[in-house]
């Protein structure tokens, strides 16, 4: 995603948004699918990546063969809850703005291990991609017809309720809880995580 990892970090804040991210995903998918001669893909991600995967499905449901949603929340219907989340995102942005990439050392495992080119890109991403402005993604959940794996670490307390909600609202969702894992279940328990993903894909012949 823009501002993350080896991706570029544009200076214009307007270039960071949910819609821009979905557009980037579609562009990458166009190139990959054209190269392999496919028309659909299994789409998924962790945390913000999972939220963007849900947003991608809302924009392009015909292109998604299955969804893999890891340690993710679908957004908020309640405006107060959304505002609370956005204040937290702003605090994250302010800390990154002040301390740069060193701010990541005090955060969760996946953030500590990540390598980013530019802290300024993370600041802009936190303020314009991590923040939420409507309930369109969470309201889309009942319309997801693709098989969906909803996975969460048992110790990822902020996202346990969100996982329960998605498992109930998405018609063909399967929920998996990984023991002794936090927000980065794939790093905390890689064997259990990989087995859960493989079992889901095998069960649906994906």
PDB file of C-alpha atoms in Angstrom:
ATOM      1  CA  UNK A   1       0.000   0.000   0.000  1.00  0.00           C
ATOM      2  CA  UNK A   2       1.077   3.574  -0.555  1.00  0.00           C
ATOM      3  CA  UNK A   3       3.419   4.730   2.169  1.00  0.00           C
ATOM      4  CA  UNK A   4       4.153   1.160   3.301  1.00  0.00           C
ATOM      5  CA  UNK A   5       7.118  -1.120   2.713  1.00  0.00           C
ATOM      6  CA  UNK A   6       8.846  -0.498  -0.612  1.00  0.00           C
ATOM      7  CA  UNK A   7       5.878   1.290  -2.147  1.00  0.00           C
ATOM      8  CA  UNK A   8       6.238   4.953  -2.988  1.00  0.00           C
ATOM      9  CA  UNK A   9       5.225   7.697  -0.552  1.00  0.00           C
ATOM     10  CA  UNK A  10       3.604  10.544  -2.498  1.00  0.00           C
ATOM     11  CA  UNK A  11       3.721  13.944  -0.789  1.00  0.00           C
ATOM     12  CA  UNK A  12       0.106  14.754  -1.667  1.00  0.00           C
ATOM     13  CA  UNK A  13      -2.229  13.601   1.156  1.00  0.00           C
ATOM     14  CA  UNK A  14      -5.075  13.284  -1.350  1.00  0.00           C
ATOM     15  CA  UNK A  15      -3.305  10.303  -2.919  1.00  0.00           C
ATOM     16  CA  UNK A  16      -3.849   8.243   0.238  1.00  0.00           C
ATOM     17  CA  UNK A  17      -7.346   6.861   0.691  1.00  0.00           C
ATOM     18  CA  UNK A  18      -9.432   3.688   0.758  1.00  0.00           C
ATOM     19  CA  UNK A  19     -10.564   4.265  -2.820  1.00  0.00           C
ATOM     20  CA  UNK A  20      -7.011   4.902  -4.032  1.00  0.00           C
ATOM     21  CA  UNK A  21      -5.888   1.673  -2.364  1.00  0.00           C
ATOM     22  CA  UNK A  22      -8.683  -0.296  -4.008  1.00  0.00           C
ATOM     23  CA  UNK A  23      -7.674   1.243  -7.325  1.00  0.00           C
ATOM     24  CA  UNK A  24      -4.062   0.201  -6.760  1.00  0.00           C
ATOM     25  CA  UNK A  25      -5.181  -3.341  -5.950  1.00  0.00           C
ATOM     26  CA  UNK A  26      -7.235  -3.489  -9.140  1.00  0.00           C
ATOM     27  CA  UNK A  27      -4.277  -2.259 -11.224  1.00  0.00           C
ATOM     28  CA  UNK A  28      -1.937  -4.873  -9.742  1.00  0.00           C
ATOM     29  CA  UNK A  29      -4.542  -7.565 -10.212  1.00  0.00           C
ATOM     30  CA  UNK A  30      -5.058  -6.548 -13.840  1.00  0.00           C
ATOM     31  CA  UNK A  31      -1.368  -7.082 -14.532  1.00  0.00           C
ATOM     32  CA  UNK A  32      -1.143 -10.381 -12.671  1.00  0.00           C
ATOM     33  CA  UNK A  33      -4.338 -11.902 -14.038  1.00  0.00           C
ATOM     34  CA  UNK A  34      -3.423 -10.898 -17.562  1.00  0.00           C
ATOM     35  CA  UNK A  35      -0.030 -12.552 -17.157  1.00  0.00           C
ATOM     36  CA  UNK A  36      -1.476 -15.869 -15.965  1.00  0.00           C
ATOM     37  CA  UNK A  37      -4.669 -15.831 -17.990  1.00  0.00           C
ATOM     38  CA  UNK A  38      -7.028 -15.814 -14.995  1.00  0.00           C
ATOM     39  CA  UNK A  39     -10.140 -13.743 -14.375  1.00  0.00           C
ATOM     40  CA  UNK A  40     -10.490 -13.921 -10.577  1.00  0.00           C
ATOM     41  CA  UNK A  41      -8.208 -14.130  -7.550  1.00  0.00           C
ATOM     42  CA  UNK A  42      -8.173 -15.073  -3.879  1.00  0.00           C
ATOM     43  CA  UNK A  43      -7.840 -11.720  -2.113  1.00  0.00           C
ATOM     44  CA  UNK A  44      -6.823 -11.175   1.479  1.00  0.00           C
ATOM     45  CA  UNK A  45      -4.786  -9.293   4.013  1.00  0.00           C
ATOM     46  CA  UNK A  46      -3.905  -8.630   7.624  1.00  0.00           C
ATOM     47  CA  UNK A  47      -5.340  -5.772   9.683  1.00  0.00           C
ATOM     48  CA  UNK A  48      -5.641  -2.716   7.402  1.00  0.00           C
ATOM     49  CA  UNK A  49      -4.911  -5.054   4.493  1.00  0.00           C
ATOM     50  CA  UNK A  50      -7.913  -7.153   5.448  1.00  0.00           C
ATOM     51  CA  UNK A  51     -10.138  -4.090   5.617  1.00  0.00           C
ATOM     52  CA  UNK A  52      -8.934  -3.019   2.170  1.00  0.00           C
ATOM     53  CA  UNK A  53      -9.666  -6.535   0.894  1.00  0.00           C
ATOM     54  CA  UNK A  54     -13.261  -6.154   2.079  1.00  0.00           C
ATOM     55  CA  UNK A  55     -13.400  -2.764   0.386  1.00  0.00           C
ATOM     56  CA  UNK A  56     -12.009  -4.310  -2.800  1.00  0.00           C
ATOM     57  CA  UNK A  57     -14.719  -6.964  -2.771  1.00  0.00           C
ATOM     58  CA  UNK A  58     -17.363  -4.259  -2.413  1.00  0.00           C
ATOM     59  CA  UNK A  59     -15.988  -2.502  -5.501  1.00  0.00           C
ATOM     60  CA  UNK A  60     -15.207  -5.627  -7.560  1.00  0.00           C
ATOM     61  CA  UNK A  61     -17.123  -8.659  -6.243  1.00  0.00           C
ATOM     62  CA  UNK A  62     -16.946 -10.415  -9.596  1.00  0.00           C
ATOM     63  CA  UNK A  63     -13.148 -10.491  -9.381  1.00  0.00           C
ATOM     64  CA  UNK A  64     -12.876 -12.184  -5.978  1.00  0.00           C
ATOM     65  CA  UNK A  65     -12.902 -15.997  -5.825  1.00  0.00           C
ATOM     66  CA  UNK A  66     -12.435 -16.062  -2.036  1.00  0.00           C
ATOM     67  CA  UNK A  67     -11.513 -13.736   0.827  1.00  0.00           C
ATOM     68  CA  UNK A  68      -8.875 -14.249   3.524  1.00  0.00           C
ATOM     69  CA  UNK A  69      -9.433 -11.781   6.372  1.00  0.00           C
ATOM     70  CA  UNK A  70      -6.848 -11.830   9.177  1.00  0.00           C
ATOM     71  CA  UNK A  71      -6.964  -9.887  12.466  1.00  0.00           C
ATOM     72  CA  UNK A  72      -9.186  -7.278  10.876  1.00  0.00           C
ATOM     73  CA  UNK A  73     -12.149  -5.078  11.680  1.00  0.00           C
ATOM     74  CA  UNK A  74     -14.814  -4.159   9.088  1.00  0.00           C
ATOM     75  CA  UNK A  75     -15.270  -0.567  10.221  1.00  0.00           C
ATOM     76  CA  UNK A  76     -18.013   0.946  12.321  1.00  0.00           C
ATOM     77  CA  UNK A  77     -21.705   1.681  12.004  1.00  0.00           C
ATOM     78  CA  UNK A  78     -21.685   3.799  15.135  1.00  0.00           C
ATOM     79  CA  UNK A  79     -20.334   7.333  14.440  1.00  0.00           C
ATOM     80  CA  UNK A  80     -18.928   7.648  17.966  1.00  0.00           C
ATOM     81  CA  UNK A  81     -16.982   4.396  17.638  1.00  0.00           C
ATOM     82  CA  UNK A  82     -15.685   5.571  14.270  1.00  0.00           C
ATOM     83  CA  UNK A  83     -14.596   8.877  15.782  1.00  0.00           C
ATOM     84  CA  UNK A  84     -12.792   7.054  18.606  1.00  0.00           C
ATOM     85  CA  UNK A  85     -10.962   4.922  16.042  1.00  0.00           C
ATOM     86  CA  UNK A  86      -9.983   7.982  14.041  1.00  0.00           C
ATOM     87  CA  UNK A  87      -8.577   9.674  17.125  1.00  0.00           C
ATOM     88  CA  UNK A  88      -6.427   6.590  17.700  1.00  0.00           C
ATOM     89  CA  UNK A  89      -5.247   6.733  14.074  1.00  0.00           C
ATOM     90  CA  UNK A  90      -4.326  10.387  14.533  1.00  0.00           C
ATOM     91  CA  UNK A  91      -2.312   9.536  17.648  1.00  0.00           C
ATOM     92  CA  UNK A  92      -0.445   6.918  15.620  1.00  0.00           C
ATOM     93  CA  UNK A  93       0.222   9.483  12.891  1.00  0.00           C
ATOM     94  CA  UNK A  94       1.427  12.075  15.407  1.00  0.00           C
ATOM     95  CA  UNK A  95       3.833   9.611  17.014  1.00  0.00           C
ATOM     96  CA  UNK A  96       5.253   8.621  13.631  1.00  0.00           C
ATOM     97  CA  UNK A  97       5.533  12.291  12.698  1.00  0.00           C
ATOM     98  CA  UNK A  98       7.502  12.988  15.864  1.00  0.00           C
ATOM     99  CA  UNK A  99       9.684   9.890  16.142  1.00  0.00           C
ATOM    100  CA  UNK A 100       9.858   8.582  12.596  1.00  0.00           C
ATOM    101  CA  UNK A 101      10.258   4.864  11.987  1.00  0.00           C
ATOM    102  CA  UNK A 102      11.674   4.379  15.489  1.00  0.00           C
ATOM    103  CA  UNK A 103       8.088   4.705  16.757  1.00  0.00           C
ATOM    104  CA  UNK A 104       7.404   1.264  15.314  1.00  0.00           C
ATOM    105  CA  UNK A 105       9.778  -0.392  17.797  1.00  0.00           C
ATOM    106  CA  UNK A 106       7.223  -0.034  20.586  1.00  0.00           C
ATOM    107  CA  UNK A 107       4.388  -1.523  18.566  1.00  0.00           C
ATOM    108  CA  UNK A 108       3.186  -4.988  17.588  1.00  0.00           C
ATOM    109  CA  UNK A 109       5.367  -7.695  16.058  1.00  0.00           C
ATOM    110  CA  UNK A 110       4.440  -7.114  12.434  1.00  0.00           C
ATOM    111  CA  UNK A 111       5.170  -3.389  12.782  1.00  0.00           C
ATOM    112  CA  UNK A 112       8.515  -3.993  14.444  1.00  0.00           C
ATOM    113  CA  UNK A 113       9.644  -6.310  11.645  1.00  0.00           C
ATOM    114  CA  UNK A 114       8.355  -4.232   8.747  1.00  0.00           C
ATOM    115  CA  UNK A 115      10.795  -2.213   6.665  1.00  0.00           C
ATOM    116  CA  UNK A 116       9.435   1.053   5.311  1.00  0.00           C
ATOM    117  CA  UNK A 117      11.147   3.500   2.982  1.00  0.00           C
ATOM    118  CA  UNK A 118       9.750   6.706   4.421  1.00  0.00           C
ATOM    119  CA  UNK A 119       8.125   7.498   7.758  1.00  0.00           C
ATOM    120  CA  UNK A 120       6.320  10.432   6.152  1.00  0.00           C
ATOM    121  CA  UNK A 121       4.404   7.988   3.980  1.00  0.00           C
ATOM    122  CA  UNK A 122       3.273   6.129   7.092  1.00  0.00           C
ATOM    123  CA  UNK A 123       2.077   9.390   8.624  1.00  0.00           C
ATOM    124  CA  UNK A 124      -0.022  10.218   5.574  1.00  0.00           C
ATOM    125  CA  UNK A 125      -1.331   6.647   5.379  1.00  0.00           C
ATOM    126  CA  UNK A 126      -2.389   6.723   9.031  1.00  0.00           C
ATOM    127  CA  UNK A 127      -4.235  10.004   8.559  1.00  0.00           C
ATOM    128  CA  UNK A 128      -5.886   9.202   5.251  1.00  0.00           C
ATOM    129  CA  UNK A 129      -6.092   5.393   4.896  1.00  0.00           C
ATOM    130  CA  UNK A 130      -6.336   4.118   8.460  1.00  0.00           C
ATOM    131  CA  UNK A 131      -9.049   6.634   9.324  1.00  0.00           C
ATOM    132  CA  UNK A 132     -12.630   5.807   8.361  1.00  0.00           C
ATOM    133  CA  UNK A 133     -15.371   8.088   7.108  1.00  0.00           C
ATOM    134  CA  UNK A 134     -18.454   5.956   6.506  1.00  0.00           C
ATOM    135  CA  UNK A 135     -20.043   2.550   7.120  1.00  0.00           C
ATOM    136  CA  UNK A 136     -20.086   1.286   3.545  1.00  0.00           C
ATOM    137  CA  UNK A 137     -17.678  -1.629   4.117  1.00  0.00           C
ATOM    138  CA  UNK A 138     -19.344  -3.004   7.248  1.00  0.00           C
ATOM    139  CA  UNK A 139     -22.756  -2.649   5.628  1.00  0.00           C
ATOM    140  CA  UNK A 140     -21.514  -4.675   2.640  1.00  0.00           C
ATOM    141  CA  UNK A 141     -20.745  -7.810   4.680  1.00  0.00           C
ATOM    142  CA  UNK A 142     -24.127  -9.556   4.141  1.00  0.00           C
ATOM    143  CA  UNK A 143     -23.644  -9.212   0.362  1.00  0.00           C
ATOM    144  CA  UNK A 144     -20.351 -11.143   0.270  1.00  0.00           C
ATOM    145  CA  UNK A 145     -21.040 -14.423  -1.531  1.00  0.00           C
ATOM    146  CA  UNK A 146     -17.409 -15.510  -1.856  1.00  0.00           C
ATOM    147  CA  UNK A 147     -16.114 -18.130   0.604  1.00  0.00           C
ATOM    148  CA  UNK A 148     -14.431 -16.183   3.391  1.00  0.00           C
ATOM    149  CA  UNK A 149     -11.909 -17.202   6.029  1.00  0.00           C
ATOM    150  CA  UNK A 150     -12.070 -14.948   9.089  1.00  0.00           C
ATOM    151  CA  UNK A 151      -9.036 -15.640  11.265  1.00  0.00           C
ATOM    152  CA  UNK A 152      -7.878 -13.977  14.486  1.00  0.00           C
ATOM    153  CA  UNK A 153      -5.283 -14.516  17.194  1.00  0.00           C
ATOM    154  CA  UNK A 154      -6.853 -15.512  20.503  1.00  0.00           C
ATOM    155  CA  UNK A 155      -4.918 -12.743  22.255  1.00  0.00           C
ATOM    156  CA  UNK A 156      -5.852 -10.034  19.745  1.00  0.00           C
ATOM    157  CA  UNK A 157      -8.486  -8.639  22.106  1.00  0.00           C
ATOM    158  CA  UNK A 158      -9.348  -5.424  20.185  1.00  0.00           C
ATOM    159  CA  UNK A 159     -10.387  -7.517  17.169  1.00  0.00           C
ATOM    160  CA  UNK A 160     -12.167 -10.495  18.736  1.00  0.00           C
ATOM    161  CA  UNK A 161     -15.613  -8.895  18.699  1.00  0.00           C
ATOM    162  CA  UNK A 162     -15.086  -7.663  15.142  1.00  0.00           C
ATOM    163  CA  UNK A 163     -14.197 -11.187  14.069  1.00  0.00           C
ATOM    164  CA  UNK A 164     -17.360 -12.570  15.658  1.00  0.00           C
ATOM    165  CA  UNK A 165     -19.404  -9.907  13.890  1.00  0.00           C
ATOM    166  CA  UNK A 166     -17.922 -10.659  10.466  1.00  0.00           C
ATOM    167  CA  UNK A 167     -18.352 -14.414  10.935  1.00  0.00           C
ATOM    168  CA  UNK A 168     -22.053 -13.853  11.613  1.00  0.00           C
ATOM    169  CA  UNK A 169     -22.720 -11.304   8.888  1.00  0.00           C
ATOM    170  CA  UNK A 170     -20.793 -12.814   5.953  1.00  0.00           C
ATOM    171  CA  UNK A 171     -22.973 -15.630   4.546  1.00  0.00           C
ATOM    172  CA  UNK A 172     -20.209 -18.147   3.786  1.00  0.00           C
ATOM    173  CA  UNK A 173     -17.667 -17.197   6.437  1.00  0.00           C
ATOM    174  CA  UNK A 174     -15.572 -19.661   8.392  1.00  0.00           C
ATOM    175  CA  UNK A 175     -14.017 -18.464  11.638  1.00  0.00           C
ATOM    176  CA  UNK A 176     -10.677 -19.658  13.018  1.00  0.00           C
ATOM    177  CA  UNK A 177      -9.085 -18.571  16.294  1.00  0.00           C
ATOM    178  CA  UNK A 178      -5.339 -19.198  16.624  1.00  0.00           C
ATOM    179  CA  UNK A 179      -4.253 -19.974  20.202  1.00  0.00           C
ATOM    180  CA  UNK A 180      -1.303 -18.116  21.722  1.00  0.00           C
ATOM    181  CA  UNK A 181      -1.322 -15.504  18.964  1.00  0.00           C
ATOM    182  CA  UNK A 182      -1.880 -11.765  18.929  1.00  0.00           C
ATOM    183  CA  UNK A 183      -2.509  -9.258  16.144  1.00  0.00           C
ATOM    184  CA  UNK A 184       0.130 -10.866  13.927  1.00  0.00           C
ATOM    185  CA  UNK A 185      -1.182 -14.429  14.088  1.00  0.00           C
ATOM    186  CA  UNK A 186       0.861 -15.350  11.019  1.00  0.00           C
ATOM    187  CA  UNK A 187       4.083 -14.405  12.844  1.00  0.00           C
ATOM    188  CA  UNK A 188       3.120 -15.623  16.306  1.00  0.00           C
ATOM    189  CA  UNK A 189       1.975 -19.087  15.203  1.00  0.00           C
ATOM    190  CA  UNK A 190       3.036 -19.558  11.562  1.00  0.00           C
ATOM    191  CA  UNK A 191       2.440 -23.322  11.405  1.00  0.00           C
ATOM    192  CA  UNK A 192      -1.088 -23.100  12.810  1.00  0.00           C
ATOM    193  CA  UNK A 193      -1.803 -20.081  10.619  1.00  0.00           C
ATOM    194  CA  UNK A 194      -0.577 -21.766   7.434  1.00  0.00           C
ATOM    195  CA  UNK A 195      -2.471 -24.965   8.217  1.00  0.00           C
ATOM    196  CA  UNK A 196      -5.695 -22.997   8.736  1.00  0.00           C
ATOM    197  CA  UNK A 197      -5.292 -21.253   5.395  1.00  0.00           C
ATOM    198  CA  UNK A 198      -4.413 -24.477   3.570  1.00  0.00           C
ATOM    199  CA  UNK A 199      -7.378 -26.316   5.098  1.00  0.00           C
ATOM    200  CA  UNK A 200      -9.747 -23.551   4.027  1.00  0.00           C
ATOM    201  CA  UNK A 201      -8.408 -23.464   0.481  1.00  0.00           C
ATOM    202  CA  UNK A 202      -8.455 -27.252   0.175  1.00  0.00           C
ATOM    203  CA  UNK A 203     -12.018 -27.496   1.513  1.00  0.00           C
ATOM    204  CA  UNK A 204     -13.215 -25.081  -1.158  1.00  0.00           C
ATOM    205  CA  UNK A 205     -10.942 -26.505  -3.860  1.00  0.00           C
ATOM    206  CA  UNK A 206      -9.300 -23.133  -4.343  1.00  0.00           C
TER     207      UNK A 206
END
